[in-house]
Amino acid sequence: MSDRERWDARHAVATGTVAAPPDALRGREHLLPAGGRALDVACGRGAVAAWLAGRGFAVDAVDVSPVGLAAGAALAPGVRWIAHDLTAGLPPSCPGPYDVVVCQRYRDPALYPALAAALAPGGLLVLTVLSEVGDSGGPFRAAPGELPAAFPGLAHLAHDEGDGQASLVARARG
Ligand SMILES: C[S@@+](CC[C@H](N)C(=O)[O-])C[C@H]1O[C@@H](n2cnc3c(N)ncnc32)[C@H](O)[C@@H]1O
């Protein structure tokens, strides 16, 4: 079964999506730039993309699942919803630069350089992935310290690991 088929099936039975900030930014909303362009990578049903749009950002939101994207479009029609398989990298229609890039609960280390490259000078990166820290490990989980090590060129503002999750909030220099 493909990523698209598997996630379409999961999104089809989910309900009740509401706009919400990225987990790693809760209590740190002051780090968010005042406005500009935002990219939500693997946006799912669009909760974070809709929240960013509500904060005045022009938002591009990418996911492999048309079912997830349709739920997002119902929540926030003004977002640009883009169906795309991220195993091929970011879509050509999303070259950046972005003032905010969010990727929450989708982990592909091959994508890390593209996420950093998509940031505008001073742009904010907000990541959350599954982690081996506080969990039993597995193919989808980040090793300890993976996120800060993957973004050496950014200023790291917050890094949390534990309970099977890791997050990084970092800012591009300039
Ligand atoms: C755990 S969900 C996270 C959704 C959202 N970011 C959130 O935090 O609620 C993972 C998302 O990654 C998407 N996804 C999985 N494989 C993908 C791929 N190869 N390309 C693009 N999106 C993919 C799924 O459709 C799903 O929406």
Short mmCIF file of C-alpha atoms and ligand atoms in Angstrom, two decimals:
data_model
loop_
_atom_site.label_atom_id
_atom_site.label_comp_id
_atom_site.label_asym_id
_atom_site.label_seq_id
_atom_site.Cartn_x
_atom_site.Cartn_y
_atom_site.Cartn_z
CA MET A 1 0.00 0.00 0.00
CA SER A 2 1.38 3.46 -0.90
CA ASP A 3 1.82 6.38 1.53
CA ARG A 4 -1.08 8.07 -0.20
CA GLU A 5 -3.44 5.10 0.15
CA ARG A 6 -2.49 4.48 3.77
CA TRP A 7 -2.89 8.11 4.78
CA ASP A 8 -6.05 8.68 2.75
CA ALA A 9 -7.62 5.84 4.73
CA ARG A 10 -6.50 7.33 8.06
CA HIS A 11 -7.60 10.87 7.21
CA ALA A 12 -10.96 9.60 5.93
CA VAL A 13 -11.99 8.39 9.39
CA ALA A 14 -10.64 11.40 11.31
CA THR A 15 -13.02 14.18 12.31
CA GLY A 16 -13.11 17.48 14.11
CA THR A 17 -9.95 19.21 12.89
CA VAL A 18 -9.51 22.68 14.34
CA ALA A 19 -6.82 25.28 13.71
CA ALA A 20 -3.95 24.81 16.16
CA PRO A 21 -0.37 26.03 16.59
CA PRO A 22 2.49 23.60 16.02
CA ASP A 23 3.23 21.69 19.24
CA ALA A 24 6.81 22.95 19.41
CA LEU A 25 5.61 26.56 19.34
CA ARG A 26 3.11 26.31 22.22
CA GLY A 27 4.15 28.87 24.80
CA ARG A 28 6.66 30.24 22.31
CA GLU A 29 4.30 31.97 19.91
CA HIS A 30 6.31 35.18 20.40
CA LEU A 31 9.04 33.59 18.22
CA LEU A 32 6.73 33.68 15.20
CA PRO A 33 7.53 36.42 12.66
CA ALA A 34 4.89 39.11 12.32
CA GLY A 35 3.81 37.82 8.92
CA GLY A 36 4.94 36.74 5.48
CA ARG A 37 4.98 33.35 3.78
CA ALA A 38 4.65 30.02 5.57
CA LEU A 39 5.08 26.40 4.48
CA ASP A 40 3.46 23.45 6.29
CA VAL A 41 5.20 20.24 5.22
CA ALA A 42 3.12 17.04 5.55
CA CYS A 43 0.23 19.19 6.71
CA GLY A 44 -2.26 16.37 7.26
CA ARG A 45 -5.77 17.76 7.77
CA GLY A 46 -4.45 21.29 7.90
CA ALA A 47 -4.72 22.30 11.56
CA VAL A 48 -1.36 24.10 11.62
CA ALA A 49 -1.72 25.59 8.13
CA ALA A 50 -5.13 27.00 9.09
CA TRP A 51 -3.67 28.44 12.30
CA LEU A 52 -0.86 30.14 10.36
CA ALA A 53 -3.38 31.53 7.86
CA GLY A 54 -5.39 32.89 10.79
CA ARG A 55 -2.25 34.69 11.94
CA GLY A 56 -2.05 36.44 8.57
CA PHE A 57 0.52 34.29 6.78
CA ALA A 58 0.24 33.37 3.10
CA VAL A 59 0.40 29.60 3.52
CA ASP A 60 1.46 26.75 1.24
CA ALA A 61 0.55 23.34 2.67
CA VAL A 62 1.86 20.08 1.21
CA ASP A 63 0.76 16.50 1.80
CA VAL A 64 0.53 13.23 -0.14
CA SER A 65 -3.09 12.67 0.90
CA PRO A 66 -5.85 14.38 -1.10
CA VAL A 67 -8.28 13.36 1.66
CA GLY A 68 -6.25 15.22 4.27
CA LEU A 69 -5.89 18.21 1.97
CA ALA A 70 -9.65 18.32 1.33
CA ALA A 71 -10.25 18.51 5.08
CA GLY A 72 -7.75 21.36 5.25
CA ALA A 73 -9.40 23.19 2.37
CA ALA A 74 -12.74 23.06 4.20
CA LEU A 75 -11.05 24.61 7.25
CA ALA A 76 -9.02 27.31 5.48
CA PRO A 77 -9.90 27.89 1.80
CA GLY A 78 -7.28 30.65 1.49
CA VAL A 79 -4.34 28.27 1.96
CA ARG A 80 -2.66 26.88 -1.16
CA TRP A 81 -3.16 23.10 -0.70
CA ILE A 82 -0.65 21.04 -2.69
CA ALA A 83 -0.80 17.27 -3.28
CA HIS A 84 2.75 15.99 -3.48
CA ASP A 85 4.86 12.99 -2.44
CA LEU A 86 7.67 14.35 -0.27
CA THR A 87 9.91 11.37 -0.96
CA ALA A 88 10.68 13.34 -4.15
CA GLY A 89 11.65 16.41 -2.08
CA LEU A 90 9.71 19.65 -1.72
CA PRO A 91 7.43 20.46 -4.67
CA PRO A 92 8.98 22.64 -7.39
CA SER A 93 6.09 25.04 -6.80
CA CYS A 94 7.41 25.69 -3.26
CA PRO A 95 10.97 26.95 -3.72
CA GLY A 96 10.73 29.50 -0.93
CA PRO A 97 11.89 31.64 0.64
CA TYR A 98 9.51 31.20 3.56
CA ASP A 99 9.36 33.16 6.80
CA VAL A 100 8.09 30.06 8.60
CA VAL A 101 8.56 26.37 7.74
CA VAL A 102 6.72 23.80 9.87
CA CYS A 103 7.06 20.04 9.64
CA GLN A 104 5.23 18.21 12.38
CA ARG A 105 5.12 14.44 12.86
CA TYR A 106 6.61 13.60 9.46
CA ARG A 107 10.25 12.54 9.51
CA ASP A 108 12.49 12.21 6.47
CA PRO A 109 16.12 13.12 7.16
CA ALA A 110 16.71 13.41 3.40
CA LEU A 111 14.36 16.40 3.47
CA TYR A 112 16.23 18.31 6.21
CA PRO A 113 18.56 20.27 3.85
CA ALA A 114 15.61 21.36 1.71
CA LEU A 115 13.71 22.58 4.79
CA ALA A 116 16.67 24.74 5.82
CA ALA A 117 17.19 25.99 2.26
CA ALA A 118 13.54 27.05 2.00
CA LEU A 119 13.92 29.54 4.87
CA ALA A 120 14.18 33.26 4.24
CA PRO A 121 16.90 35.11 6.18
CA GLY A 122 15.58 35.27 9.74
CA GLY A 123 12.94 32.64 8.93
CA LEU A 124 11.69 30.24 11.61
CA LEU A 125 11.88 26.44 11.37
CA VAL A 126 9.52 24.44 13.61
CA LEU A 127 9.95 20.65 13.64
CA THR A 128 8.50 17.79 15.63
CA VAL A 129 9.37 14.15 14.92
CA LEU A 130 9.04 10.81 16.65
CA SER A 131 12.16 10.13 18.73
CA GLU A 132 13.94 7.13 20.22
CA VAL A 133 14.36 9.15 23.41
CA GLY A 134 11.85 7.85 25.90
CA ASP A 135 10.66 5.16 23.51
CA SER A 136 11.79 1.74 22.31
CA GLY A 137 13.18 2.92 18.97
CA GLY A 138 12.22 2.02 15.43
CA PRO A 139 12.68 3.01 11.81
CA PHE A 140 10.59 6.18 11.95
CA ARG A 141 12.22 7.61 15.09
CA ALA A 142 15.02 10.15 15.33
CA ALA A 143 18.20 9.16 17.15
CA PRO A 144 19.15 11.31 20.17
CA GLY A 145 20.36 14.73 19.03
CA GLU A 146 19.34 14.20 15.40
CA LEU A 147 17.51 17.51 14.94
CA PRO A 148 20.16 19.96 16.25
CA ALA A 149 22.86 18.00 14.39
CA ALA A 150 20.90 18.21 11.14
CA PHE A 151 20.62 22.02 11.19
CA PRO A 152 24.07 23.32 12.12
CA GLY A 153 23.65 26.53 10.12
CA LEU A 154 20.60 27.73 12.06
CA ALA A 155 20.38 29.45 15.43
CA HIS A 156 18.73 26.93 17.76
CA LEU A 157 16.09 28.58 19.94
CA ALA A 158 14.55 25.50 21.58
CA HIS A 159 15.25 21.75 21.50
CA ASP A 160 13.21 19.19 23.41
CA GLU A 161 13.53 15.40 23.50
CA GLY A 162 11.60 12.88 25.55
CA ASP A 163 8.49 10.73 25.73
CA GLY A 164 9.16 9.50 22.20
CA GLN A 165 9.16 12.95 20.59
CA ALA A 166 11.82 15.46 19.58
CA SER A 167 11.35 19.04 18.49
CA LEU A 168 13.47 21.90 17.30
CA VAL A 169 12.68 25.58 16.87
CA ALA A 170 15.45 27.36 14.99
CA ARG A 171 16.00 30.58 13.10
CA ALA A 172 17.90 31.18 9.87
CA ARG A 173 20.67 33.72 10.23
CA GLY A 174 20.61 36.99 8.40
C1 LIG B 1 1.24 11.99 11.56
S1 LIG B 1 0.57 12.90 10.20
C2 LIG B 1 0.97 14.57 10.67
C3 LIG B 1 0.06 15.56 10.06
C4 LIG B 1 0.25 17.00 10.55
N1 LIG B 1 1.57 17.51 10.24
C5 LIG B 1 -0.03 17.09 12.04
O1 LIG B 1 0.88 17.38 12.81
O2 LIG B 1 -1.19 16.86 12.42
C6 LIG B 1 1.74 12.59 8.90
C7 LIG B 1 1.35 13.22 7.59
O3 LIG B 1 2.37 12.95 6.63
C8 LIG B 1 1.75 12.71 5.39
N2 LIG B 1 2.65 11.91 4.57
C9 LIG B 1 3.05 10.62 4.79
N3 LIG B 1 3.88 10.23 3.82
C10 LIG B 1 4.01 11.29 2.96
C11 LIG B 1 4.73 11.49 1.76
N4 LIG B 1 5.49 10.52 1.23
N5 LIG B 1 4.63 12.70 1.14
C12 LIG B 1 3.85 13.68 1.68
N6 LIG B 1 3.15 13.54 2.80
C13 LIG B 1 3.22 12.36 3.45
C14 LIG B 1 0.47 11.98 5.74
O4 LIG B 1 -0.51 12.08 4.74
C15 LIG B 1 0.07 12.68 7.03
O5 LIG B 1 -0.83 13.73 6.75
#
